[in-house]
Coordinates of C-alpha atoms and ligand atoms in Angstrom, one line a residue:
X165 CA -10.3 45.5 -59.3
X166 CA -7.7 42.8 -58.5
X167 CA -6.5 40.6 -61.3
X168 CA -6.2 36.8 -61.3
X169 CA -4.2 34.6 -63.7
X170 CA -3.9 30.8 -63.5
X171 CA -1.9 28.3 -65.7
X172 CA -1.6 24.6 -66.0
X173 CA 0.4 23.0 -68.8
X174 CA 3.8 21.8 -70.0
X175 CA 5.5 25.3 -69.8
X176 CA 6.8 27.1 -66.8
X177 CA 3.9 28.9 -65.2
X178 CA 5.8 31.9 -63.7
X179 CA 6.6 33.9 -66.8
X180 CA 3.1 33.4 -68.2
X181 CA 1.6 34.5 -64.9
X182 CA 3.8 37.6 -64.7
X183 CA 3.0 38.6 -68.2
X184 CA -0.7 38.1 -67.7
X185 CA -0.6 40.0 -64.5
X186 CA 1.1 42.9 -66.2
X187 CA -1.9 43.1 -68.6
X188 CA -4.2 43.2 -65.6
X189 CA -2.4 45.7 -63.6
X190 CA -4.8 48.4 -64.7
X191 CA -7.4 46.6 -62.6
X192 CA -5.6 46.8 -59.3
X193 CA -2.0 47.3 -58.4
X194 CA -0.9 47.9 -54.9
X195 CA 0.6 44.5 -54.5
X196 CA 1.3 41.3 -56.5
X197 CA 2.1 37.7 -55.9
X198 CA 2.5 34.3 -57.6
X199 CA 2.7 30.7 -56.4
X200 CA 3.9 27.7 -58.4
X201 CA 3.6 24.0 -57.6
X202 CA 6.8 22.0 -57.8
X203 CA 7.3 19.5 -55.0
X204 CA 5.4 21.8 -52.7
X205 CA 4.2 25.3 -53.2
X206 CA 6.7 28.1 -53.9
X207 CA 5.5 31.6 -53.3
X208 CA 6.7 35.1 -54.0
X209 CA 4.7 38.2 -53.2
X210 CA 5.3 41.8 -52.4
X211 CA 3.8 45.2 -52.0
X212 CA 4.2 47.2 -55.3
X213 CA 3.9 46.6 -59.0
X214 CA 4.2 43.4 -61.0
X215 CA 7.6 44.7 -62.1
X216 CA 8.7 44.8 -58.4
X217 CA 7.5 41.2 -58.0
X218 CA 9.4 40.1 -61.2
X219 CA 12.6 41.3 -59.5
X220 CA 12.1 39.0 -56.5
X221 CA 11.1 35.9 -58.6
X222 CA 14.3 33.8 -59.0
X223 CA 15.2 32.7 -62.5
X224 CA 14.8 29.1 -61.4
X225 CA 11.2 29.3 -60.3
X226 CA 10.1 26.1 -62.1
X227 CA 6.7 24.5 -62.2
X228 CA 3.9 24.0 -64.8
X229 CA 1.1 24.9 -62.4
X230 CA 0.6 28.3 -60.8
X231 CA -1.7 31.1 -59.9
X232 CA -1.0 34.9 -59.7
X233 CA -2.7 38.0 -58.4
X234 CA -2.5 41.8 -58.6
X235 CA -4.2 43.3 -55.6
X236 CA -6.2 46.5 -54.9
X237 CA -6.6 46.6 -51.2
X238 CA -10.0 46.2 -49.6
X239 CA -9.3 44.2 -46.3
X240 CA -6.0 45.2 -44.9
X241 CA -3.4 47.8 -46.1
X242 CA -1.2 47.1 -49.1
X243 CA 1.7 45.0 -47.6
X244 CA 3.8 41.9 -48.3
X245 CA 1.7 39.9 -45.9
X246 CA -1.6 41.0 -47.3
X247 CA -0.6 40.4 -50.9
X248 CA -2.1 37.2 -52.5
X249 CA -1.7 34.3 -52.8
X250 CA -2.7 33.2 -49.3
X251 CA -1.7 29.8 -48.0
X252 CA -3.1 27.4 -45.5
X253 CA -1.1 26.9 -42.3
X254 CA 0.3 23.5 -43.6
X255 CA 1.3 25.3 -46.9
X256 CA -0.8 22.8 -48.8
X257 CA -3.5 25.1 -50.3
X258 CA -2.9 28.4 -52.0
X259 CA -5.7 30.8 -53.0
X260 CA -6.0 34.1 -54.9
X261 CA -9.2 36.0 -54.7
X262 CA -11.1 39.0 -56.1
X263 CA -14.1 40.3 -54.3
X264 CA -15.1 40.6 -50.7
X265 CA -16.0 37.9 -48.3
X266 CA -18.7 39.6 -46.2
X267 CA -18.7 37.0 -43.3
X268 CA -14.9 36.8 -43.1
X269 CA -14.9 38.2 -39.5
X270 CA -17.2 35.4 -38.3
X271 CA -15.3 32.7 -40.2
X272 CA -12.0 34.0 -39.0
X273 CA -13.2 34.0 -35.4
X274 CA -14.2 30.3 -35.8
X275 CA -10.9 29.3 -37.3
X276 CA -9.0 31.2 -34.6
X277 CA -11.1 29.3 -31.9
X278 CA -9.9 26.1 -33.6
X279 CA -6.3 27.2 -33.2
X280 CA -5.6 28.5 -36.7
X281 CA -3.0 31.3 -36.8
X282 CA -3.5 34.0 -39.4
X283 CA -0.6 35.4 -41.4
X284 CA -2.5 38.4 -42.9
X285 CA -5.4 40.8 -42.3
X286 CA -7.2 39.7 -45.5
X287 CA -10.7 38.2 -45.9
X288 CA -9.1 35.8 -48.4
X289 CA -7.0 33.9 -46.0
X290 CA -10.0 32.3 -44.3
X291 CA -10.6 30.5 -47.7
X292 CA -7.2 29.0 -47.7
X293 CA -7.6 27.6 -44.2
X294 CA -11.1 26.4 -44.8
X295 CA -10.3 24.7 -48.1
X296 CA -7.3 23.0 -46.4
X297 CA -9.6 21.5 -43.8
X298 CA -12.1 20.4 -46.4
X299 CA -9.3 18.9 -48.5
X300 CA -8.5 16.6 -45.7
X301 CA -12.1 15.3 -45.6
X302 CA -12.9 15.2 -49.3
X303 CA -11.5 13.2 -52.2
X304 CA -11.1 16.0 -54.7
X305 CA -10.0 19.6 -54.5
X306 CA -13.1 20.7 -56.4
X307 CA -15.3 19.1 -53.7
X308 CA -13.3 20.8 -51.0
X309 CA -13.7 24.2 -52.7
X310 CA -17.4 23.7 -53.5
X311 CA -18.2 22.8 -49.9
X312 CA -16.1 25.6 -48.5
X313 CA -17.9 28.2 -50.7
X314 CA -21.2 27.0 -49.2
X315 CA -20.4 28.7 -46.0
X316 CA -19.1 31.9 -47.6
X317 CA -21.2 35.0 -48.0
X318 CA -20.0 37.7 -50.5
X319 CA -18.4 38.0 -53.9
X320 CA -15.5 36.1 -55.3
X321 CA -13.6 35.1 -58.2
X322 CA -11.0 32.6 -56.9
X323 CA -8.3 30.3 -58.1
X324 CA -7.0 27.5 -55.9
X325 CA -4.2 25.0 -56.1
X326 CA -3.2 22.1 -53.9
X327 CA 0.4 21.0 -53.4
X328 CA -0.9 17.4 -53.3
X329 CA -2.6 17.7 -56.7
X330 CA 0.0 19.3 -58.9
X331 CA -1.9 18.9 -62.2
X332 CA -5.0 21.0 -61.5
X333 CA -6.4 24.4 -60.7
X334 CA -9.9 25.0 -59.3
X335 CA -11.6 28.3 -60.0
X336 CA -15.0 29.6 -59.0
X337 CA -17.0 32.7 -59.6
X338 CA -19.7 34.6 -57.7
X339 CA -19.9 38.3 -58.7
X340 CA -16.2 38.6 -59.8
X341 CA -15.4 37.6 -63.3
X342 CA -13.5 34.4 -64.2
X343 CA -12.7 33.5 -67.8
X344 CA -11.1 30.2 -68.9
X345 CA -8.7 30.2 -71.8
X346 CA -8.4 27.0 -73.8
X347 CA -4.9 26.3 -75.2
X348 CA -3.1 23.4 -76.9
X349 CA -2.5 20.9 -74.0
X350 CA -2.6 23.8 -71.6
X351 CA -5.3 25.7 -69.8
X352 CA -5.5 29.3 -68.5
X353 CA -7.9 31.2 -66.3
X354 CA -8.0 34.9 -65.6
X355 CA -10.3 37.6 -64.3
X356 CA -10.1 39.4 -67.7
X357 CA -9.5 38.2 -71.3
X358 CA -6.7 40.8 -71.4
X359 CA -4.4 38.3 -69.6
X360 CA -5.2 35.5 -72.1
X361 CA -5.2 36.9 -75.6
X362 CA -1.5 36.4 -76.0
X363 CA -2.0 32.7 -75.6
X364 CA -5.4 31.8 -76.8
X365 CA -8.6 33.4 -78.3
X366 CA -10.9 30.5 -77.2
X367 CA -12.5 31.4 -74.0
X368 CA -15.3 30.3 -71.6
X369 CA -16.9 32.7 -69.2
X370 CA -18.1 31.3 -65.9
X371 CA -21.5 32.3 -64.6
X372 CA -22.1 33.3 -61.0
X373 CA -22.2 30.1 -58.8
X374 CA -20.1 28.1 -61.3
X375 CA -16.8 26.3 -60.6
X376 CA -14.3 24.8 -63.0
X377 CA -11.5 22.3 -62.8
X378 CA -8.6 23.0 -65.2
X379 CA -6.1 20.4 -66.2
X380 CA -3.5 20.6 -69.0
X381 CA -5.7 18.5 -71.3
X382 CA -9.0 20.2 -70.7
X383 CA -11.6 21.5 -68.2
X384 CA -15.0 20.8 -66.8
X385 CA -17.4 23.1 -65.2
X386 CA -20.1 22.5 -62.6
X387 CA -22.7 24.4 -60.5
X388 CA -22.7 24.9 -56.7
X389 CA -24.8 21.8 -56.3
X390 CA -22.1 19.7 -58.1
X391 CA -24.1 19.2 -61.3
X392 CA -22.0 19.4 -64.5
X393 CA -22.7 22.5 -66.7
X394 CA -22.2 22.6 -70.5
X395 CA -20.2 25.5 -71.8
X396 CA -19.6 26.7 -75.4
X397 CA -16.3 28.3 -76.0
X398 CA -16.4 31.8 -77.5
X399 CA -13.8 33.3 -79.8
X400 CA -12.6 36.8 -78.7
X401 CA -11.8 39.1 -81.5
X402 CA -9.2 41.2 -79.6
X403 CA -5.6 40.2 -79.8
X404 CA -2.5 41.1 -77.9
X405 CA -1.8 44.1 -80.2
X406 CA -4.9 45.8 -78.9
X407 CA -3.3 45.9 -75.5
X408 CA 0.0 47.7 -76.5
X409 CA 0.5 51.4 -76.2
X410 CA 1.2 51.4 -80.0
X411 CA 4.1 53.9 -79.7
X412 CA 2.1 56.4 -77.6
X413 CA 3.5 57.5 -74.3
X414 CA 0.4 56.4 -72.4
X415 CA -2.6 54.2 -73.1
X416 CA -4.8 57.2 -72.4
X417 CA -3.4 59.2 -75.2
X418 CA -3.6 56.2 -77.5
X419 CA -7.2 55.7 -76.6
X420 CA -8.1 59.4 -77.0
X421 CA -6.3 59.4 -80.4
X422 CA -8.2 56.2 -81.6
X423 CA -11.6 57.8 -81.3
X424 CA -12.1 58.6 -85.0
X425 CA -11.7 54.8 -85.7
X426 CA -13.5 53.5 -82.6
X427 CA -16.7 55.6 -83.1
X428 CA -16.6 54.5 -86.8
X429 CA -16.6 50.9 -85.6
X430 CA -19.6 51.7 -83.3
X431 CA -21.5 53.0 -86.3
X432 CA -20.3 50.5 -88.8
X433 CA -23.1 48.6 -90.6
X434 CA -25.7 50.3 -88.5
X435 CA -26.6 53.4 -90.5
X436 CA -29.2 53.2 -93.2
X437 CA -29.1 56.0 -95.8
X438 CA -32.4 54.9 -97.5
X439 CA -34.8 55.3 -94.5
X440 CA -32.4 57.4 -92.4
X441 CA -32.6 54.9 -89.5
X442 CA -30.2 52.9 -87.4
X443 CA -30.2 49.1 -87.6
X444 CA -29.6 47.7 -84.2
X445 CA -30.3 44.0 -84.6
X446 CA -28.9 43.1 -81.1
X447 CA -31.8 44.8 -79.4
X448 CA -34.0 41.9 -80.2
X449 CA -37.1 44.1 -80.5
X450 CA -39.6 44.5 -83.3
X451 CA -41.0 47.9 -84.4
X452 CA -44.2 47.5 -82.4
X453 CA -42.4 46.8 -79.2
X454 CA -40.0 49.6 -79.9
X455 CA -42.9 52.0 -80.3
X456 CA -44.4 50.9 -77.0
X457 CA -42.0 52.4 -74.5
X458 CA -43.2 55.4 -72.7
X459 CA -40.0 56.1 -70.7
X460 CA -36.3 55.3 -70.9
X461 CA -34.2 54.9 -67.8
X462 CA -30.5 54.7 -68.1
X463 CA -28.1 53.4 -65.4
X464 CA -24.3 53.2 -65.2
X465 CA -21.4 54.2 -63.0
X466 CA -18.7 56.9 -63.3
X467 CA -18.1 58.0 -66.9
X468 CA -20.7 55.5 -68.1
X469 CA -23.3 57.4 -66.1
X470 CA -22.3 60.7 -67.6
X471 CA -22.4 59.3 -71.1
X472 CA -25.9 58.1 -70.1
X473 CA -26.9 61.7 -69.3
X474 CA -25.8 62.6 -72.8
X475 CA -27.9 59.6 -74.0
X476 CA -31.0 60.7 -72.1
X477 CA -30.8 64.1 -73.7
X478 CA -30.4 62.6 -77.2
X479 CA -33.4 60.3 -76.7
X480 CA -35.6 63.0 -75.4
X481 CA -34.7 65.3 -78.2
X482 CA -34.8 62.8 -81.1
X483 CA -37.5 60.4 -79.9
X484 CA -39.4 62.6 -77.6
X485 CA -39.5 59.9 -74.9
X486 CA -39.0 61.1 -71.3
X487 CA -35.6 59.8 -70.4
X488 CA -33.2 60.1 -67.5
X489 CA -29.9 58.6 -66.2
X490 CA -29.1 57.6 -62.7
X491 CA -26.0 56.1 -61.1
X492 CA -26.6 52.3 -61.0
X493 CA -25.1 52.3 -57.5
X494 CA -27.9 54.5 -56.3
X495 CA -30.7 53.0 -58.3
X496 CA -30.2 49.5 -57.0
X497 CA -30.5 50.5 -53.4
X498 CA -33.6 52.6 -53.6
X499 CA -36.1 49.9 -54.3
X500 CA -36.9 51.4 -57.7
X501 CA -40.4 51.2 -59.2
X502 CA -40.0 49.0 -62.2
X503 CA -42.5 49.8 -64.9
X504 CA -43.4 47.5 -67.9
X505 CA -43.5 50.5 -70.3
X506 CA -40.0 51.6 -69.5
X507 CA -36.9 50.6 -71.5
X508 CA -34.0 50.2 -69.1
X509 CA -30.5 50.8 -70.5
X510 CA -27.5 49.6 -68.6
X511 CA -24.1 51.1 -69.7
X512 CA -20.8 49.5 -69.0
X513 CA -17.4 49.5 -70.8
X514 CA -16.2 46.4 -68.9
X515 CA -19.6 44.8 -68.6
X516 CA -18.4 43.7 -65.1
X517 CA -19.1 46.7 -62.8
X518 CA -20.7 45.1 -59.8
X519 CA -23.2 47.9 -59.0
X520 CA -24.4 48.0 -62.6
X521 CA -24.7 44.2 -62.8
X522 CA -26.6 44.1 -59.5
X523 CA -29.0 46.8 -60.8
X524 CA -29.6 44.8 -64.0
X525 CA -30.3 41.7 -61.9
X526 CA -32.7 43.6 -59.7
X527 CA -34.5 45.0 -62.8
X528 CA -34.8 41.5 -64.4
X529 CA -36.0 40.0 -61.2
X530 CA -38.9 42.6 -61.2
X531 CA -39.6 41.9 -64.9
X532 CA -38.0 45.0 -66.4
X533 CA -37.0 45.1 -70.0
X534 CA -33.2 45.8 -69.9
X535 CA -30.8 46.4 -72.8
X536 CA -27.1 46.9 -72.5
X537 CA -24.6 49.3 -74.1
X538 CA -21.4 47.3 -73.4
X539 CA -17.9 47.2 -74.8
X540 CA -16.6 43.8 -73.5
X541 CA -18.2 41.1 -75.6
X542 CA -19.5 38.2 -73.5
X543 CA -19.1 40.0 -70.2
X544 CA -21.5 39.5 -67.3
X545 CA -23.8 42.4 -68.1
X546 CA -23.8 41.5 -71.8
X547 CA -25.0 38.1 -70.8
X548 CA -27.6 39.2 -68.3
X549 CA -29.5 41.7 -70.5
X550 CA -32.3 41.0 -73.0
X551 CA -30.4 42.6 -75.9
X552 CA -28.1 45.5 -76.6
X553 CA -25.6 47.4 -78.5
X554 CA -21.9 46.4 -78.5
X555 CA -19.5 49.3 -78.8
X556 CA -16.8 47.5 -80.7
X557 CA -14.3 50.1 -79.4
X558 CA -11.7 47.5 -78.6
X559 CA -10.1 47.1 -75.2
X560 CA -9.8 50.2 -73.1
X561 CA -6.9 49.9 -70.8
X562 CA -6.4 53.2 -69.2
X563 CA -8.4 53.6 -66.0
X564 CA -10.0 56.8 -67.2
X565 CA -12.6 56.1 -69.8
X566 CA -12.4 58.0 -73.1
X567 CA -13.0 56.0 -76.3
X568 CA -15.7 53.9 -74.5
X569 CA -17.3 57.2 -73.5
X570 CA -17.5 58.6 -77.0
X571 CA -18.6 55.3 -78.4
X572 CA -21.4 55.0 -75.8
X573 CA -22.6 58.5 -76.7
X574 CA -22.6 57.5 -80.4
X575 CA -24.5 54.3 -79.5
X576 CA -27.1 56.5 -77.8
X577 CA -27.4 58.6 -80.9
X578 CA -28.1 55.4 -82.9
X579 CA -30.6 54.3 -80.3
X580 CA -32.3 57.7 -80.2
X581 CA -32.5 57.6 -84.0
X582 CA -33.9 54.1 -83.9
X583 CA -36.5 55.0 -81.3
X584 CA -37.2 58.4 -83.0
X585 CA -37.8 57.0 -86.5
X586 CA -40.4 54.5 -85.4
X587 CA -42.1 57.5 -83.8
X588 CA -42.2 61.1 -85.0
X589 CA -38.7 61.9 -86.0
X590 CA -39.1 63.0 -89.7
X591 CA -37.1 61.4 -92.5
X592 CA -35.4 64.8 -93.0
X593 CA -34.3 65.0 -89.3
X594 CA -33.3 61.3 -89.6
X595 CA -31.1 62.2 -92.6
X596 CA -29.7 65.2 -90.7
X597 CA -28.6 63.0 -87.8
X598 CA -27.2 60.2 -90.1
X599 CA -25.1 62.8 -92.0
X600 CA -24.0 64.4 -88.7
X601 CA -22.9 61.0 -87.4
X602 CA -20.9 60.4 -90.5
X603 CA -19.1 63.7 -90.0
X604 CA -18.0 63.0 -86.4
X605 CA -14.8 60.9 -87.1
X606 CA -13.3 63.6 -89.3
X607 CA -14.2 66.3 -86.8
X608 CA -12.6 64.4 -84.0
X609 CA -9.5 64.2 -86.1
X610 CA -9.6 68.0 -86.4
X611 CA -9.9 68.4 -82.7
X612 CA -7.0 66.1 -82.1
X613 CA -4.7 68.3 -84.1
X614 CA -5.2 71.0 -81.4
X615 CA -3.5 68.7 -78.8
X616 CA -0.3 70.9 -78.5
X617 CA -2.4 74.1 -78.0
X618 CA -4.5 72.3 -75.4
X619 CA -1.2 71.0 -73.7
X620 CA -0.2 74.7 -73.3
X621 CA -3.5 75.6 -71.8
X622 CA -3.4 72.6 -69.5
X623 CA 0.0 73.7 -68.1
X624 CA -1.4 77.2 -67.5
X625 CA -4.6 76.0 -65.7
X626 CA -3.3 73.0 -63.9
X627 CA -1.4 75.2 -61.5
X628 CA -4.7 75.9 -59.7
X629 CA -5.8 73.7 -56.9
X630 CA -9.4 73.7 -58.0
X631 CA -11.4 74.3 -61.2
X632 CA -15.1 74.8 -62.0
X633 CA -16.8 73.2 -65.0
X634 CA -20.1 74.6 -66.2
X635 CA -22.5 73.8 -69.0
X636 CA -26.2 74.1 -69.8
X637 CA -28.6 71.3 -70.8
X638 CA -26.6 69.5 -73.5
X639 CA -23.4 71.0 -72.1
X640 CA -24.0 69.9 -68.5
X641 CA -23.1 66.2 -68.9
X642 CA -20.1 67.3 -70.9
X643 CA -19.0 69.6 -68.0
X644 CA -19.5 66.7 -65.5
X645 CA -17.4 64.3 -67.6
X646 CA -14.7 67.0 -68.1
X647 CA -14.5 67.6 -64.3
X648 CA -14.4 63.8 -63.7
X649 CA -11.5 63.3 -66.2
X650 CA -9.5 66.2 -64.7
X651 CA -9.9 65.1 -61.1
X652 CA -9.4 61.4 -61.6
X653 CA -6.1 61.6 -63.5
X654 CA -4.5 65.0 -62.5
X655 CA -5.9 65.1 -58.9
X656 CA -6.8 68.8 -59.4
X657 CA -10.1 69.3 -57.6
X658 CA -12.8 69.9 -60.2
X659 CA -16.6 70.5 -59.8
X660 CA -19.2 70.6 -62.4
X661 CA -22.4 72.7 -62.2
X662 CA -25.2 73.5 -64.6
X663 CA -24.3 77.0 -65.7
X664 CA -27.7 78.2 -64.6
X665 CA -27.1 77.1 -61.0
X666 CA -23.9 79.0 -60.6
X667 CA -25.6 82.0 -59.0
X668 CA -27.4 79.8 -56.5
X669 CA -24.3 78.9 -54.6
X670 CA -21.0 78.1 -56.3
X671 CA -20.5 81.7 -57.6
X672 CA -19.3 82.4 -54.0
X673 CA -16.2 80.3 -54.9
X674 CA -15.3 82.1 -58.1
X675 CA -12.3 84.4 -58.0
X676 CA -8.8 84.6 -59.5
X677 CA -7.9 81.3 -57.8
X678 CA -10.7 79.3 -59.3
X679 CA -10.8 79.2 -63.1
X680 CA -13.8 78.0 -65.0
X681 CA -14.0 75.7 -68.0
X682 CA -17.2 76.7 -69.7
X683 CA -19.0 74.6 -72.3
X684 CA -20.5 77.1 -74.7
X685 CA -21.9 75.4 -77.9
X686 CA -23.4 77.5 -80.6
X687 CA -27.0 76.5 -79.9
X688 CA -30.2 78.2 -78.7
X689 CA -28.6 78.8 -75.2
X690 CA -25.5 80.6 -76.5
X691 CA -26.6 84.0 -75.2
X692 CA -27.4 82.6 -71.7
X693 CA -24.1 81.0 -71.6
X694 CA -22.3 84.2 -72.6
X695 CA -24.1 86.0 -69.8
X696 CA -22.7 83.4 -67.4
X697 CA -19.2 84.1 -68.6
X698 CA -19.8 87.8 -67.9
X699 CA -20.8 86.9 -64.4
X700 CA -17.7 84.8 -63.8
X701 CA -15.4 87.5 -65.2
X702 CA -17.1 90.2 -63.2
X703 CA -15.9 88.3 -60.1
X704 CA -12.3 88.1 -61.3
X705 CA -12.7 84.5 -62.5
X706 CA -10.6 83.3 -65.4
X707 CA -12.5 81.5 -68.2
X708 CA -11.4 78.7 -70.5
X709 CA -14.2 78.4 -73.0
X710 CA -14.9 75.4 -75.3
X711 CA -17.2 76.2 -78.1
X712 CA -17.8 76.8 -81.8
X713 CA -16.6 80.4 -82.1
X714 CA -14.7 83.1 -80.3
X715 CA -17.2 85.3 -78.4
X716 CA -17.5 88.8 -79.8
X717 CA -16.9 90.5 -76.5
X718 CA -13.9 89.6 -74.5
X719 CA -15.7 87.1 -72.3
X720 CA -13.1 84.3 -72.1
X721 CA -9.4 84.3 -71.4
X722 CA -8.8 81.3 -73.6
X723 CA -11.0 79.6 -76.2
X724 CA -10.8 76.1 -77.7
X725 CA -12.8 76.3 -80.9
X726 CA -14.1 73.0 -82.3
X727 CA -16.0 72.0 -85.4
X728 CA -19.8 72.3 -85.4
X729 CA -22.1 69.4 -86.0
X730 CA -25.9 69.0 -85.4
X731 CA -26.8 70.5 -82.0
X732 CA -27.9 67.1 -80.7
X733 CA -24.5 65.6 -81.6
X734 CA -22.3 68.5 -80.4
X735 CA -21.8 67.1 -76.9
X736 CA -19.9 64.1 -78.4
X737 CA -17.3 66.5 -79.9
X738 CA -17.3 68.9 -76.9
X739 CA -15.9 66.2 -74.6
X740 CA -12.8 65.5 -76.7
X741 CA -10.9 68.7 -75.9
X742 CA -11.7 68.1 -72.2
X743 CA -10.1 64.6 -72.4
X744 CA -7.0 66.2 -73.9
X745 CA -7.0 69.0 -71.2
X746 CA -7.1 66.4 -68.4
X747 CA -4.5 64.2 -70.1
X748 CA -2.0 67.1 -70.5
X749 CA -2.7 68.4 -67.0
X750 CA -1.9 65.0 -65.6
X751 CA 1.3 64.8 -67.7
X752 CA 2.3 68.4 -66.6
X753 CA 1.8 67.4 -63.0
X754 CA 3.7 64.2 -63.5
X755 CA 0.9 61.9 -62.5
X756 CA 0.6 58.2 -63.1
X757 CA -1.8 58.9 -66.1
X758 CA -3.0 55.4 -66.8
X759 CA -3.2 54.2 -63.3
X760 CA -4.4 57.0 -61.0
X761 CA -4.1 56.4 -57.3
X762 CA -6.9 54.7 -55.5
X763 CA -8.9 53.9 -58.6
X764 CA -9.4 50.7 -60.6
X765 CA -10.6 50.2 -64.2
X766 CA -13.4 47.7 -63.3
X767 CA -15.0 48.0 -59.9
X768 CA -16.2 44.4 -59.4
X769 CA -16.9 44.9 -55.7
X770 CA -19.5 47.1 -54.0
Ligands
G6P1030 C1 -14.6 52.8 -62.7 C2 -13.6 53.4 -63.7 C3 -14.4 54.5 -64.6 C4 -15.6 53.9 -65.2 C5 -16.5 53.2 -64.2 C6 -17.6 52.4 -64.8 O1 -14.9 53.7 -61.8 O2 -12.5 54.0 -63.1 O3 -13.5 55.0 -65.6 O4 -16.3 54.9 -65.9 O5 -15.8 52.3 -63.4 O6 -17.0 51.3 -65.5 P1 -17.8 50.5 -66.6 O7 -16.8 49.4 -67.0 O8 -19.0 49.9 -66.0 O9 -18.1 51.4 -67.8

């Protein structure tokens, strides 16, 4: 969602804030603003991108203390007035905020009754006025912030500065991430390590309910009851280079192209050739416990959920444990039955998705055993779960998930192998899967060489307003992810259906204007899938088939042929051409590939 950056130290804050905000733009980007403290607060903010803001920040915008924000509108339309920071009426306090203040209406009414005039429609502005009142009555800014937050209901990551205390920033977290960065005689804070890695690799993650005071020479953290908390700094292993486009035109293409290396990293050190098993030390589970689970329930949002569907299929096939995936956002609201014999798996690239985090917390509260499949080390979900598998895919910047998706699917193959080999998966089948996994990176390379051909197909198909994606069993989550990729970055309407369900409704839509992307792997369902292609073509529908060989009869208008792996692992490869198809369609339609409209990379609000 929105991005926060804060700085206190000997340098000028403004360039550091702007640079950090640029790194966070992928989280939210309809407006941006900064404030620095230098004999009073100096503010610049506007609707638009960080680059637009940089144009209105004067060269002499001096001050070694400042906070900045990139906004993704929730309360109030994107506008100059609604852009953060928000200031108190006396211009003493400035606040930037991620999250949603749920009782903002009530707090606002009270402030208005007290004679406060509001300058924006945002929920955040109430914080600025309330902290300013509290600052008059308390000795320290931290006390003023802490007391104010006691009357606030909702989620927040905030950074606050006070014109009268030009050497400190106060930050607080409840549901929206805040990370502190420790520098040499300077301190940083941000909503994401991406904004910090240029300056420091030493970070401290705040927990929900925690606050921190940052000064140039250090920081201290405390809980909402004012007790000091002890924090160990963590070293992040991502550096600024991971956040560059690396010569590619878009982050998305870079991230698609990185997949041979990123899935190799996910597997690295985890495959055992002797027993044909996967070593997953981070699960914190012994063999007896691992054998004890009778069900697996997977939760995640968006592409994480679709990768979970691939995971459920892998676990059922390899470990023969009943498994299913559900959107975390649904799961948490339906008062789920939490069962001691079920292994719960939460998936999240960012480790910060609010609905997934809340579902994990609900599960833990009810005594469920939860593991995480997470990319961002030290993120909220990673810290909340009982154990897990880190993806090691490196930072994913483009809003649409690609390399985290394939790494998650690979992590599930490892988990399925692990669960299977303590049960009934034979050594021979274990070997088959281990060898199959080892072939994946080279096979992805091969698929990537077809990028130009897929670009031509994308140009041809993207002229349609709507497309159908179909797949059966293993192919169905692939179809769902393919449709998701296409709609989110190219804005071409796309729907995914199990191929078997086509004749129960959506076939009515099929005709020359509605082409179908069909996932047709060479597996036991090949003939059934080919029959479906016949049905589509009989209605005048065009077919773009993704599979392992050209069909004998002319059942498809176009075919993308990809290398064959083991049937259980094929879905991982089948998603790759669909990523390229969506990418090239978005480029052909001149879309903002890395930052699609209305979407954010990490959805840290409900
Ligand atoms: C957002 C992003 C998606 C992502 C989903 C889950 O909706 O736009 O690309 O799949 O969040 O994110 P997570 O970080 O939890 O995997």
